[in-house]
Each structure stands twice: as C-alpha cells, then as structure tokens.
XYZ file of C-alpha atoms in Angstrom:
740
model
C 13.265 30.008 -9.721
C 13.687 30.980 -6.742
C 14.986 28.559 -3.391
C 12.759 29.449 -1.639
C 8.841 30.750 -0.961
C 7.320 32.240 2.407
C 3.477 32.142 3.182
C 2.702 35.125 4.601
C -0.578 34.259 6.103
C -2.326 37.393 7.624
C -6.475 38.455 7.841
C -8.054 42.234 9.265
C -10.466 42.474 11.735
C -11.017 46.098 12.828
C -10.228 44.797 16.499
C -6.532 44.004 15.613
C -5.770 47.241 12.918
C -2.783 46.495 13.936
C -2.351 43.406 11.373
C -2.700 45.678 8.257
C 0.152 48.265 9.298
C 2.138 45.089 9.680
C 1.496 43.402 6.311
C 2.426 46.279 4.221
C 4.885 47.284 5.804
C 5.931 43.666 5.283
C 4.836 43.765 1.555
C 6.992 47.111 1.264
C 9.865 46.331 2.860
C 10.438 42.753 1.815
C 12.237 41.811 -1.251
C 10.635 38.411 -3.990
C 13.676 38.357 -6.140
C 15.968 34.419 -7.812
C 16.654 33.700 -3.702
C 13.432 34.515 -2.099
C 10.018 34.345 -3.607
C 7.218 36.035 -0.686
C 3.568 34.777 -1.398
C 0.588 37.104 0.880
C -2.420 35.577 1.431
C -5.071 36.390 3.007
C -7.655 34.191 4.762
C -11.221 34.812 6.810
C -10.908 39.357 7.374
C -14.317 40.437 8.535
C -12.645 43.852 7.653
C -12.049 44.053 4.121
C -8.690 46.634 3.249
C -9.147 46.802 -0.822
C -5.408 48.631 -1.148
C -3.792 45.710 0.612
C -3.389 43.947 -2.299
C -2.934 46.735 -4.417
C -0.151 47.056 -2.845
C 1.677 43.566 -2.289
C 1.135 43.412 -6.080
C 3.025 47.046 -6.587
C 5.512 45.577 -4.674
C 6.523 42.485 -6.908
C 4.944 39.942 -4.183
C 2.110 37.697 -4.520
C -1.058 37.933 -2.859
C -3.781 34.835 -3.000
C -7.429 35.076 -1.138
C -8.681 31.744 0.528
C -11.997 32.008 -0.294
C -13.620 29.812 1.724
C -12.204 30.372 5.594
C -15.100 31.203 7.281
C -13.386 31.800 10.168
C -9.449 33.083 9.837
C -7.477 29.881 9.679
C -3.214 30.319 9.699
C -3.012 26.550 8.381
C -5.020 26.969 5.276
C -3.119 30.172 5.127
C -0.691 28.366 4.901
C -1.191 25.240 2.837
C -2.608 27.862 0.527
C 0.127 29.842 -0.176
C 2.513 26.132 -0.312
C -0.088 25.290 -3.459
C 0.985 28.119 -5.287
C 4.928 28.847 -4.036
C 6.991 28.227 -7.104
C 10.841 27.765 -4.904
C 11.596 23.523 -3.410
C 11.708 24.937 -0.097
C 8.853 26.670 2.194
C 8.669 28.556 5.280
C 5.428 29.526 6.979
C 6.403 33.640 8.145
C 3.057 34.934 10.417
C 2.743 38.132 10.374
C 3.856 39.091 13.700
C 7.258 37.301 13.423
C 10.758 39.182 11.677
C 13.198 37.791 10.146
C 16.587 40.400 9.839
C 17.483 41.141 6.090
C 20.987 38.945 7.426
C 19.464 36.551 8.750
C 17.364 35.195 5.880
C 21.200 34.659 4.145
C 22.770 33.260 6.457
C 18.721 30.376 6.345
C 19.333 31.017 2.512
C 23.247 29.620 2.787
C 21.893 26.247 5.552
C 18.924 25.611 3.440
C 22.025 25.380 0.711
C 24.459 23.548 2.956
C 21.074 20.875 4.610
C 20.181 20.076 1.349
C 16.473 21.131 1.512
C 16.152 21.499 -2.115
C 17.197 18.760 -2.562
C 15.740 15.846 0.411
C 12.139 15.544 0.703
C 13.340 14.117 4.084
C 15.311 17.841 5.194
C 13.978 19.922 7.471
C 14.544 23.169 9.808
C 12.727 24.493 12.755
C 12.979 28.550 13.918
C 13.505 29.966 17.447
C 11.341 33.085 18.438
C 12.071 35.595 21.189
C 8.518 36.764 22.321
C 8.767 40.621 22.811
C 7.710 42.129 26.053
C 5.330 45.665 25.475
C 8.186 47.435 26.931
C 10.746 45.673 24.598
C 9.038 45.995 21.889
C 9.403 49.009 22.398
C 12.910 48.881 22.720
C 13.885 47.692 19.679
C 11.744 50.032 17.343
C 13.304 53.121 18.575
C 17.183 51.071 17.854
C 18.944 50.724 13.735
C 17.448 48.206 12.853
C 20.988 46.572 11.986
C 21.682 45.748 15.975
C 17.775 44.169 16.684
C 19.141 40.183 16.331
C 21.937 41.300 18.441
C 19.717 43.379 20.886
C 17.395 40.414 20.907
C 20.339 37.485 21.000
C 22.085 39.086 23.887
C 18.205 39.707 25.677
C 17.544 35.669 25.419
C 21.478 33.895 26.233
C 21.769 36.231 29.027
C 18.747 35.389 30.656
C 17.980 39.037 30.924
C 14.467 39.216 30.590
C 14.375 42.835 29.194
C 12.489 42.407 26.415
C 11.653 39.280 25.756
C 7.743 38.017 27.754
C 9.129 34.430 27.142
C 11.642 32.865 24.087
C 10.254 30.005 22.287
C 13.299 27.130 21.071
C 11.026 25.604 18.171
C 8.067 28.728 16.388
C 5.600 27.798 13.972
C 7.939 28.664 11.044
C 9.937 25.574 9.538
C 11.606 25.414 6.220
C 11.089 23.072 4.182
C 11.288 20.626 0.968
C 7.867 21.637 -0.835
C 6.540 18.363 -1.859
C 6.886 16.721 1.881
C 4.877 19.291 2.716
C 1.947 18.733 0.804
C 2.615 14.901 0.852
C 2.541 14.897 4.593
C -0.910 17.388 4.791
C -0.074 20.056 5.668
C -1.640 22.278 8.242
C -4.093 19.948 9.674
C -7.630 21.484 8.497
C -9.706 20.596 11.109
C -7.824 22.757 13.962
C -10.375 25.507 13.977
C -9.430 29.300 15.190
C -6.347 29.713 17.338
C -3.230 27.154 18.466
C -1.694 23.710 17.696
C -2.339 23.509 14.366
C 1.620 24.238 14.061
C 2.621 21.487 16.869
C 0.234 19.230 15.316
C 2.536 19.645 11.761
C 5.638 19.577 13.615
C 5.182 16.624 15.277
C 4.232 14.532 12.279
C 7.576 16.079 10.509
C 9.165 14.925 12.887
C 7.270 11.280 13.421
C 7.787 10.490 9.394
C 10.855 12.742 8.423
C 13.193 12.010 11.218
C 15.615 10.003 13.403
C 16.480 10.783 16.896
C 18.554 9.346 19.434
C 16.642 9.838 22.142
C 13.943 11.318 22.468
C 12.118 13.235 25.576
C 10.823 10.519 28.445
C 6.847 11.143 28.422
C 6.546 13.072 25.180
C 3.241 13.638 25.788
C 3.902 15.319 29.643
C 2.949 19.424 27.955
C 5.211 22.228 30.398
C 3.481 24.755 29.361
C 5.283 28.097 28.177
C 8.329 26.521 26.704
C 8.984 27.062 30.484
C 11.040 23.553 30.663
C 14.394 22.821 31.805
C 14.685 19.075 31.589
C 14.515 16.400 28.600
C 10.632 15.608 29.291
C 7.566 16.092 26.594
C 7.272 17.538 23.309
C 8.573 20.330 24.079
C 11.843 19.069 24.953
C 11.788 17.138 21.560
C 10.463 19.474 19.270
C 13.229 21.895 21.586
C 16.208 19.937 19.651
C 15.936 20.656 16.314
C 15.186 24.727 17.547
C 18.318 24.729 19.043
C 20.294 23.284 15.747
C 19.303 27.319 14.403
C 20.097 28.737 17.680
C 23.406 28.214 17.573
C 23.507 30.032 14.229
C 22.825 32.538 16.143
C 19.172 32.144 13.539
C 16.378 33.759 16.168
C 12.774 35.362 14.663
C 10.806 37.666 17.184
C 7.505 38.515 17.819
C 6.415 41.053 17.614
C 3.903 42.248 21.306
C 0.283 43.099 19.845
C -3.531 43.227 21.674
C -4.936 39.982 22.256
C -8.527 40.976 21.490
C -10.827 37.601 20.663
C -12.078 38.759 17.333
C -14.345 36.647 14.990
C -14.435 33.949 18.193
C -10.533 32.938 17.002
C -9.618 32.148 20.083
C -12.286 30.148 21.334
C -11.226 26.535 20.218
C -8.022 26.429 21.474
C -8.655 24.315 24.624
C -9.799 22.294 21.637
C -7.748 22.307 19.289
C -4.824 21.537 22.809
C -7.161 17.704 22.570
C -7.019 17.010 20.130
C -3.257 17.667 19.212
C -2.413 15.631 22.253
C -4.537 12.632 20.714
C -2.976 13.335 17.789
C 0.189 12.696 19.203
C -0.387 9.649 20.872
C -1.632 7.692 17.868
C -0.171 9.025 14.630
C 3.302 7.316 13.322
C 3.663 7.351 9.705
C 2.098 10.045 6.925
C -0.687 7.813 6.722
C -2.120 8.309 10.162
C -2.376 11.989 9.054
C -4.205 14.352 6.593
C -4.639 14.032 2.758
C -2.087 14.990 0.490
C -2.985 19.288 -0.936
C -2.329 18.827 -4.381
C 0.057 21.373 -6.178
C -2.222 24.165 -8.063
C -1.607 21.840 -11.281
C -3.265 19.386 -10.164
C -6.557 21.377 -8.288
C -9.853 19.875 -9.476
C -8.627 16.789 -11.305
C -9.660 14.457 -10.454
C -7.691 9.997 -10.952
C -9.345 7.182 -10.770
C -7.386 3.660 -9.761
C -9.154 0.689 -9.271
C -8.454 -0.332 -5.510
C -9.773 0.153 -1.990
C -9.287 3.455 -0.265
C -6.365 3.014 2.247
C -4.398 0.125 0.122
C -0.864 -0.096 -0.343
C -1.709 1.162 -4.171
C -3.308 4.021 -2.431
C -0.506 4.873 -0.066
C 1.662 4.307 -2.422
C 0.245 6.754 -5.432
C 0.033 9.550 -1.861
C 3.487 11.493 -3.607
C 1.719 11.618 -7.309
C -1.279 12.262 -7.151
C -0.151 15.691 -5.829
C 0.287 16.454 -8.644
C -2.563 14.635 -11.086
C -5.668 15.550 -8.919
C -7.310 14.054 -5.508
C -7.524 10.097 -5.991
C -10.877 8.050 -6.808
C -11.195 5.096 -5.613
C -13.613 2.740 -7.010
C -13.566 -1.540 -7.513
C -13.101 -2.770 -11.382
C -16.046 -5.673 -10.862
C -18.261 -2.365 -9.933
C -18.471 -1.742 -13.894
C -19.529 -5.017 -14.855
C -22.044 -7.949 -14.728
C -20.621 -10.517 -14.071
C -18.124 -11.024 -17.759
C -19.895 -7.848 -19.309
C -18.344 -4.055 -19.305
C -20.719 -1.058 -19.503
C -18.628 0.892 -21.256
C -22.152 3.327 -20.611
C -21.713 3.310 -16.602
C -18.619 3.339 -16.994
C -18.394 6.544 -18.800
C -21.159 7.726 -17.172
C -19.533 7.524 -13.894
C -15.587 9.453 -15.198
C -18.175 11.894 -16.936
C -19.280 12.856 -13.896
C -17.236 12.393 -11.716
C -15.035 14.898 -14.012
C -12.803 12.152 -14.422
C -9.186 13.715 -15.956
C -6.805 10.905 -15.878
C -8.223 6.443 -15.500
C -4.894 5.221 -13.407
C -3.492 1.918 -14.246
C -1.534 -0.424 -11.811
C -0.950 -2.593 -13.317
C -3.593 -2.903 -16.433
C -3.415 -6.285 -16.952
C -3.156 -7.139 -13.365
C -6.995 -8.811 -13.885
C -9.008 -9.702 -16.422
C -11.872 -6.933 -16.147
C -9.133 -4.789 -15.400
C -7.723 -5.022 -18.957
C -11.116 -5.218 -20.173
C -11.009 -1.400 -18.984
C -8.084 -0.306 -20.145
C -8.531 -1.528 -23.830
C -11.823 0.053 -23.625
C -9.926 3.388 -22.669
C -6.935 3.497 -25.212
C -9.406 2.504 -28.097
C -11.677 5.664 -26.414
C -9.494 8.287 -26.646
C -10.175 8.235 -22.752
C -7.136 9.827 -21.046
C -5.469 7.175 -18.885
C -1.673 6.700 -17.046
C -0.353 3.748 -15.936
C 2.145 2.863 -13.718
C 4.351 -0.077 -11.801
C 8.215 -0.569 -11.194
C 10.558 0.047 -13.906
C 13.943 -1.304 -14.576
C 16.104 -0.080 -12.909
C 16.807 0.752 -9.001
C 14.013 2.333 -6.670
C 12.973 3.430 -11.017
C 8.835 4.281 -11.435
C 6.894 4.735 -14.561
C 4.220 7.198 -14.629
C 3.133 6.106 -18.499
C 1.151 7.890 -20.180
C 1.255 6.035 -23.834
C 1.035 2.481 -23.273
C 1.977 -0.272 -20.400
C 5.209 -1.974 -20.393
C 5.601 -4.031 -24.214
C 2.218 -2.251 -25.788
C 3.982 0.980 -25.236
C 5.102 3.953 -27.616
C 6.829 5.594 -25.011
C 10.084 3.507 -25.492
C 10.422 4.103 -29.245
C 14.194 4.797 -30.628
C 12.222 8.449 -31.620
C 11.745 9.393 -28.322
C 15.518 8.730 -27.161
C 18.650 7.713 -29.974
C 19.851 10.741 -29.900
C 23.376 11.851 -29.946
C 24.744 12.366 -25.869
C 26.703 15.365 -24.651
C 30.147 14.787 -23.283
C 28.230 15.740 -19.258
C 25.641 13.443 -20.328
C 27.238 10.108 -22.055
C 29.805 10.170 -18.300
C 27.221 10.623 -16.411
C 25.293 7.796 -17.537
C 28.789 5.528 -17.585
C 29.240 6.690 -14.197
C 25.929 5.784 -13.149
C 26.225 2.315 -15.571
C 28.907 1.769 -13.682
C 27.938 1.920 -9.904
C 24.482 -0.452 -10.556
C 27.302 -3.182 -11.669
C 29.487 -2.389 -8.687
C 26.244 -3.970 -7.185
C 24.604 -0.594 -5.291
C 21.603 -1.287 -6.075
C 19.150 -3.784 -7.103
C 15.691 -4.672 -7.880
C 16.137 -7.839 -5.828
C 18.322 -8.592 -2.932
C 20.724 -10.285 -4.189
C 23.398 -12.978 -2.791
C 27.368 -11.734 -0.906
C 29.145 -11.171 -4.490
C 31.719 -14.039 -5.184
C 33.633 -12.483 -8.219
C 33.941 -14.687 -11.326
C 37.072 -16.478 -10.723
C 35.604 -17.685 -7.291
C 32.092 -18.165 -8.968
C 33.286 -19.966 -11.917
C 35.252 -22.586 -9.307
C 32.995 -22.788 -6.626
C 31.155 -24.227 -10.304
C 33.316 -26.609 -11.621
C 32.874 -23.884 -15.239
C 36.373 -22.587 -15.426
C 37.211 -23.657 -18.853
C 33.951 -23.379 -19.778
C 31.511 -20.598 -22.139
C 29.124 -19.549 -20.458
C 24.404 -19.202 -21.833
C 23.637 -17.356 -18.222
C 19.212 -18.266 -18.250
C 17.273 -16.513 -15.684
C 14.434 -17.102 -14.517
C 10.972 -15.010 -13.684
C 8.219 -15.722 -12.002
C 5.474 -17.753 -14.298
C 2.524 -15.806 -13.767
C 4.057 -12.817 -13.457
C 1.961 -10.617 -16.200
C 4.875 -9.684 -19.011
C 4.909 -13.618 -19.145
C 1.328 -13.951 -19.679
C 0.766 -11.366 -21.902
C 3.711 -10.663 -23.222
C 5.149 -14.143 -24.569
C 4.258 -16.573 -28.127
C 4.184 -20.125 -29.093
C 6.431 -21.891 -28.040
C 8.391 -20.253 -25.141
C 5.455 -20.362 -22.675
C 7.493 -19.621 -19.541
C 7.838 -24.106 -19.198
C 7.894 -24.042 -23.185
C 11.622 -22.282 -23.123
C 12.556 -24.311 -20.382
C 11.750 -27.197 -22.657
C 13.408 -26.116 -25.077
C 16.081 -24.090 -23.385
C 17.405 -28.425 -21.778
C 17.492 -29.838 -25.031
C 19.012 -27.280 -26.790
C 21.114 -27.244 -23.631
C 21.569 -30.620 -24.212
C 22.438 -30.392 -28.210
C 25.292 -28.287 -27.021
C 27.345 -30.100 -23.509
C 29.823 -31.701 -26.043
C 31.067 -27.761 -27.170
C 32.060 -26.918 -23.582
C 29.418 -24.228 -23.400
C 27.345 -24.843 -19.752
C 23.829 -23.380 -19.887
C 23.344 -21.753 -16.328
C 20.103 -20.864 -14.583
C 19.002 -19.205 -12.412
C 15.933 -18.814 -9.776
C 13.689 -15.916 -9.309
C 13.470 -15.257 -5.648
C 10.285 -14.755 -5.609
C 9.008 -18.369 -7.176
C 8.894 -21.416 -4.398
C 10.346 -23.588 -6.423
C 11.066 -25.089 -9.774
C 12.066 -29.314 -10.236
C 14.875 -29.381 -11.186
C 15.059 -32.993 -12.338
C 13.057 -32.790 -14.840
C 16.148 -29.841 -16.471
C 18.957 -32.339 -16.528
C 20.629 -30.252 -18.749
C 20.953 -27.345 -17.335
C 23.199 -26.380 -14.187
C 20.805 -24.269 -11.746
C 22.925 -22.004 -9.186
C 21.890 -21.424 -5.447
C 18.899 -18.942 -5.060
C 21.188 -16.622 -3.770
C 24.313 -16.376 -6.390
C 24.204 -12.784 -7.021
C 22.792 -12.195 -10.983
C 25.997 -9.252 -11.430
C 28.631 -12.265 -10.706
C 26.272 -14.519 -13.400
C 26.441 -11.970 -15.916
C 30.006 -10.966 -15.354
C 31.073 -14.365 -15.835
C 28.549 -15.363 -18.674
C 29.551 -14.904 -22.427
C 25.924 -14.582 -23.286
C 22.647 -14.378 -21.736
C 19.306 -15.880 -22.784
C 15.604 -14.423 -21.363
C 11.920 -14.584 -22.349
C 11.447 -10.795 -21.162
C 13.480 -10.541 -18.143
C 14.055 -6.770 -16.734
C 17.954 -8.875 -16.585
C 17.997 -8.112 -20.252
C 18.725 -4.016 -19.397
C 20.996 -5.243 -16.502
C 23.192 -7.513 -19.760
C 22.651 -4.342 -22.320
C 24.864 -2.205 -19.514
C 27.192 -5.213 -19.309
C 27.518 -5.579 -22.674
C 26.659 -8.725 -23.282
C 25.458 -10.420 -26.142
C 20.735 -11.602 -25.012
C 18.239 -13.783 -27.316
C 15.231 -13.062 -26.043
C 11.726 -15.397 -26.836
C 9.084 -12.862 -25.854
C 8.710 -9.668 -26.646
C 10.309 -7.309 -24.570
C 9.969 -3.233 -23.909
C 14.031 -2.670 -24.598
C 13.777 -5.045 -27.761
C 16.221 -2.237 -30.340
C 18.719 -3.557 -33.040
C 22.219 -3.455 -32.137
C 21.617 -4.228 -28.960
C 20.076 -7.520 -28.207
C 17.906 -9.860 -30.814
C 14.645 -11.550 -30.157
C 13.721 -15.578 -30.607
C 10.221 -16.548 -32.395
C 11.003 -20.504 -32.343
C 13.845 -22.803 -31.081
C 15.012 -23.179 -34.158
C 16.285 -19.355 -35.110
C 17.002 -19.308 -30.715
C 19.266 -21.799 -31.482
C 20.402 -20.729 -34.052
C 21.166 -17.622 -32.184
C 22.954 -19.165 -29.722
C 25.207 -21.159 -31.539
C 26.549 -17.588 -33.878
C 26.973 -15.171 -30.620
C 29.059 -18.678 -28.998
C 30.812 -18.558 -32.643
C 31.176 -15.201 -33.979
C 29.906 -12.393 -31.701
C 28.443 -9.726 -30.735
C 28.087 -6.095 -32.959
C 26.630 -3.948 -29.988
C 26.178 -0.456 -30.506
C 27.967 1.125 -27.026
C 27.069 4.621 -27.670
C 22.860 3.355 -28.370
C 23.102 1.125 -24.556
C 24.046 4.358 -23.512
C 21.124 6.855 -25.057
C 18.583 4.010 -24.148
C 19.253 4.374 -20.629
C 20.229 7.572 -20.454
C 17.304 8.277 -21.005
C 15.298 5.241 -18.779
C 17.079 7.423 -16.217
C 16.884 10.220 -17.335
C 13.389 11.431 -18.770
C 10.879 8.758 -18.504
C 11.809 7.277 -14.960
C 9.940 7.922 -11.858
C 12.312 7.268 -8.433
C 11.437 6.064 -5.035
C 13.417 4.489 -2.193
C 9.734 1.526 -1.338
C 9.115 0.319 1.271
C 7.667 -3.627 1.561
C 6.284 -6.484 3.226
C 6.862 -10.366 1.634
C 3.535 -12.242 0.470
C 2.345 -15.429 -0.426
C 0.055 -16.475 -2.558
C -1.286 -19.844 -1.811
C -3.395 -19.574 -3.788
C -1.267 -19.647 -7.005
C 1.476 -20.567 -5.148
C 4.084 -17.709 -5.566
C 5.882 -15.106 -2.773
C 5.686 -11.759 -3.808
C 7.014 -8.278 -2.542
C 4.098 -5.977 -2.032
C 4.900 -2.339 -1.447
C 3.507 -0.749 1.375
C 4.863 3.015 0.454
C 7.261 5.251 -2.018
C 8.503 8.088 -0.161
C 9.530 9.342 -3.964
C 12.296 11.857 -4.618
C 12.319 12.311 -8.693
C 8.464 11.932 -10.922
C 8.526 12.641 -14.272
C 5.212 13.076 -16.028
C 5.186 13.277 -19.267
C 8.373 14.340 -20.003
C 8.375 17.208 -17.256
C 10.386 17.289 -13.779
C 8.028 17.762 -11.285
C 9.761 16.019 -8.854
C 14.247 17.289 -8.888
C 15.924 15.628 -4.891
C 18.269 13.408 -5.410
C 17.846 11.016 -1.646
C 14.662 10.781 0.845
C 17.039 9.774 3.308
C 16.223 10.764 6.656
C 18.717 13.347 9.217
C 19.613 11.158 12.098
C 20.405 13.143 15.405
C 23.242 11.629 16.981
C 23.668 12.487 20.606
C 26.564 13.664 18.539
C 24.327 16.669 16.832
C 25.233 20.628 19.489
C 21.449 20.315 19.265
C 21.414 18.046 22.058
C 23.916 19.988 24.026
C 21.953 21.030 27.079
C 20.632 17.053 28.199
C 23.621 15.291 27.491
C 23.838 14.817 31.368
C 20.306 14.448 32.007
C 20.441 11.594 29.222
C 23.594 10.401 30.682
C 22.895 10.197 34.506
C 19.781 10.525 34.620
C 17.863 7.876 32.302
C 19.727 5.308 33.119
C 18.118 5.793 36.793
C 15.514 6.133 36.124
C 14.879 3.390 33.749
C 16.897 0.765 36.500
C 13.447 1.428 39.615
C 12.781 -0.697 41.232
C 8.532 0.302 41.159
C 8.439 -0.298 37.827
C 4.200 0.351 37.785
C 3.674 2.923 40.584
C 6.580 5.101 37.644
C 4.053 4.409 34.519
C 1.207 5.209 37.023
C 2.780 8.368 38.083
C 3.748 9.259 34.121
C -0.690 8.225 32.632
C -1.283 10.966 35.901
C 1.211 13.440 34.900
C 1.223 13.977 31.579
C -2.813 14.327 31.450
C -2.873 16.604 34.105
C -0.130 18.833 31.926
C -3.051 18.844 29.251
C -5.867 20.212 31.224
C -6.410 24.121 31.376
C -5.587 24.531 35.243
C -3.090 22.336 34.913
C -1.351 25.844 32.418
C -2.424 28.939 34.676
C -1.817 26.936 38.075
C 2.082 26.715 36.816
C 1.976 30.384 35.001
C 1.061 31.670 38.093
C 3.695 30.033 40.619
C 6.081 30.763 38.322
C 5.391 33.565 36.275
C 3.140 35.213 38.119
C 3.851 38.958 36.671
C 2.150 37.584 33.349
C -0.906 36.152 34.577
C -1.832 39.103 36.162
C -0.997 40.640 33.137
C -2.517 38.042 30.441
C -5.158 37.684 32.112
C -9.298 39.082 30.213
C -11.086 38.476 34.063
C -12.262 41.879 34.369
C -11.740 42.002 37.938
C -7.997 42.098 37.384
C -8.097 45.225 35.968
C -7.233 47.215 39.209
C -4.045 44.670 39.874
C -2.897 44.786 36.444
C -2.753 48.830 36.940
C -0.317 48.160 40.982
C 1.503 45.652 38.379
C 2.096 47.442 36.025
C-alpha cells in the first residue's frame, strides 16, 4: 500500500485549453508506485476529451468521473478521489499546482515523522506561490531542477519578480484519509469557485489541533494574504503553512487566464459569505456536513434505533464511513402497543435497501430486544455495538451480543502465539495492570501493603467482590437464580459469615456508577471506600467472586482465580470457574483458598491478544455523567468517539495508534513571525479601558472585511497594478496596455 494518495481534480472546457494540457502533462510526468498513488478525478466538463482517461490509465494512475456534477466543483472531485483512495494519507493537488519530485520526497518523510498515517488528528498544509505570467515564462525557460530554488528565493527575498502573491496556506492539505472522510471532506454546499477549501481547512483545524494562541478577530479577512499582523483567519491558517515553509517545501501555481466558463466564478461572493457564517458557528465536526463513505460502503444503508443527531448517532460517525449511510428509526415505529409488526419491519428494510441493522446494546429495551430476536431468527444481517472490556475498546459484532455471541468461541482464538505476539501481549497487560488506563475512573493507588494496613487485614486471606450496577442489562439477561443482583449479595454475605473464623475477609466494592447500597444489610462484607483503586484490590486478593463483571477480564490478566455467578463472555476452563448455586459457590471458594487454582497462562494470553488485536475496535470517547432519577442510577453517556482502530468481520478497516491532537505551542517555529505581537501587543489591547468601544470597532471591521468593496479597495491601495490587470471591466483594457 502506498503511503500517500494525491488527488488531482479537473474539468475541461474550450475556454481553458491549458487544463487538458496540464492534466496530460501530470499524468505522464508523475509515477504511481509503492510510495504514492495518483488519482485523477474529472468533474463537469463542457469539452469532452476521450483521450484523457486512456492516457491516465496507460500511465498507471487511477481515473474516476463524477457523473453527478452539473457545474464543475473542485471540492466534490477531491471528495470522490479520497473515497476511492487506498493510502492512509491523502492530499489534493489542483491541476495548476506543481509539486517537485524533490519536495515530494521530503513531504513523504515528514508525513511519517509527524505520523499522519498513524494518527487521524495530524495534518499538514502546504504553502503556495502564485506565479505572474512573466514569472511563469521565466521558470519554464530554466532547468526543472532549479525551479524550487528560484521560486523559494523569490518568495524569501521579497523580490516578487516571479511571484504575484504568496499564500502561506493552500488548498493542498495532507491529512489522514479516515479523518478526511469523517469530517465530511469539502462541503458540497459550495457551488463553483472559492472558499470550499477554506471551509474544509477551518473544520480540520478546529477538530484536530490545539493552538496555544489564536489570532485576534478570527473572523477578520485580510484579502489575498496581504497581512502583517496576527489577525484574522488567514493568519491562523498561516501557522500550519509556516511549518512546511520552514522545511523549504512550496507548491507553485502556474499562471493561466481566468475566463468565467460555465459561470464557474459567479458564486464566489456567495461562497465567501457562507464561509464567513460557518467560521463563526462551527465548533466540532458534528456542526459540519455528514461524513463521507469509503468506496466499499457506497450505497449501503444501516438501520439504527436512535433519533437523528443523538449521542448514539454521533458516536457512530466514524464506523459509518465503512458500513454505510445511517438511517434512524425508533423501535416503537414498528409496534402496535406491545405487538411487533414483523411485516412492516420487513417491508421497511426491503424498500429502504437496508444492508445491516445496527443495535446499540440489543437488550437496551424490550422493543429493541424483540426486533433483535426477530432479525436473528430471519437471518437478516445485523451488527451489535457496545463498549468492550478493555480501555478505549468497542466491538462491532455480527455474531451476537456479549455472552450470546459466538465470536468468543475458542476456535477463533485458542491458537499458539508467535514469540512476538506473546511478548507484545505481555507488555500490554503489564501496562494495564500498572493502572495507566482503566474503564472507569479510579482513585489513586495505595499499594498492597498500605491498603492492607488501612483496612486492618494484614494477615487475612482476601476474597474480592466487585459489584455491578443492579440495573445493568448483563445482570438482567445473563444471570440466573439464585444469583440475581440482590440474591448474589445475600448469598455472598452468608458465605462470608460462615468463613469469618477462618481468617478470610470478603472485600466488596460498589460500582462507581451505582448510587448506593444499604451496607448494613450485609454485615459480613467489608465495603471498601468508593474511590479504592480496583487494581490494588486485585493485587492483594487471593481470589475474586462476581456475577459477570468486566473486572473478571482484569482478574484473568492478573492471573487471579475467579468464580462467576452469571453467564460471562469470558468464561473458559482453566481461566475461571462458574457456580450454579450457593453450595457450588461455597465449594469453589473453599477449594481455591485451600488448594489454589490451576491457571493456564498461555490460554489467557491468547484470549487477550484476540480481543486486543483481532476483535475490538478502539476509540477515545467524550463522556458526560447523567443521573437517571426514574431508575435511581447514574451512568456515563458517551457523546462522541474518536476512533483510531476499527475492526469489522475480521477486517482491519482503520489501523492507527493514537488520536492525540497536535499542539501548536508558542515555541513552535511556525509562531515566530507573530511572537513579538503576541507577547507585547496582545496584553496591551487586553488591558484597554474602552472595552465596549473596542468590541464595537472589532465587529464593524470584521463585517466590512468580508465585503467585495473592501477587497477591491484594499487591492487598489496595496497592489494597484494587480487591480488593473485582474479587472474584467472593458473600460480597463486601455489602462492595461499602459500598465503592461
């Protein structure tokens, strides 16, 4: 697989014959190989050139045609190219842009150094020098290997003999393909020329990075990048562009005429105003367009039982890239009272061409459970989604949910491990047991000795009893009598009393999300403080007893004997035991305390490796604590998931290592041009006495900066020659002759 996919969008017309020439030139010059793949995407073309696709194909590149376009759209072409790309990193390169082979090699190195292929939240922005007509001709007269230096010197020296203007940030961004699709790519609401690239850049910056200092008046617009202060969104964009300029990497834009073929330029001002509004209102990726689908998911529709724009809907954004478009319905829409309307459901799935029914915990309510059971009975494709047993883990299971799934059968994982896999799994377990990451927040670790002293159990044998939330669905559906939640507590309290004289203590820990337990009803159990670190308890205990808590997986990794009193997906011989009634539970406890337990460490390593490397997906979640007054419980509601690994049906759809946001700090070289202003001007302005007047002036100036009049007036004052030469007014023709 190539590291980078470069997308080249184009549309041909008789008004712009140079486009055909430049497309063919790029196709013949660039080489798709093990490092880079080139994808040419043709949008709306008023002039059909049948030879272009043939040449592109003959040169070993990919070609796609966007048949839906009624007007040419760079953004839509870029989106289509990324949807069909095969590399972990993607970049758009407009047909007028030039990237030298020398700079491409440096760019590939920086992609790996920054880890764009390994972190969806990393990106680069390439600066671009826009050539004058005479600069264009001069450059073409020189050897190609000199072009980078000639352009770079012209920019750095400020001579501007070749360059019309320099843009510190161009439409060519390099970012992780998954993030491009997740963020929605270029917004198709932008029609024709302009600002779709700014909108995309703004959404990437706000969603993926952290900036120590932001420009004043972010919504101010210094037109054509002619600014000398840390003010406005272009100054913000320039920070990231300066990063690449420090490496000496530039694009340059070859000059061309600008006829308004097919009314391509007509919407520029409308696009500008649309961007201005989005700049002010956008906070996170959910405020932008819907995500794009990977090529394998195009046309797929996924039925999910949740309201649109709910937390569940948002959490599925990353996975929907690879599964398909999410169709939201509510369970009750397929019920008449308590009766499930099977035929109505079947008709909907058929008419809507549903590819999968996706269940966020199919046991979540009785209606959803009825649909889940029907779907399984009828052989309808489905996916179960829920949080996994390891930190940051999630599963997308097509074989069931939790204990009822066949995905945990030993045939899938109980196979010999290589030395490398064994060592990697051991390292992972060691990190988890060190408390670097846990499913629920924990108190500080005290260590075994300190905790024993604190609890007054220095010389006692310990049975650790981690409790669950009594309303948890795995308690409701995957347990049996006599081990209901309260029945389990009564039985374990009774056994604890019977073994009290044998120097055995039962330490119980309330689940962090369970509001309260009447501890006085269970006098034989020692309830530890709610903030006691469960890893400390696992380390000091001789064994554990639980219903089917996820702590059982940690007990397994800690090689501690575990007796289960419910049905758990991780119940396997030589890894744990299961009790069917009170007598068997007591027998298991006594036997383990007296004789120990024959634990199969290799088997445990195989299972954990399977969960970690084959079955689980991984993503960092954003949570909020919610109190359910009706059911008297609290729970963490996940508001969003930033995935970095996605596994589905044994296929690895996304393989990254982190979603840490890149932090642009003031010591970053990219801030150098603005450091004096940030350190000396910003504080003075913040301390001004006329705060109200300043805010009013700021708002007025921001609004004026986005008007066409301001753009033209500023251009007239700062670049009068360009003002004349770029004008489309017929009256300017005689003046152009004089100026030229």
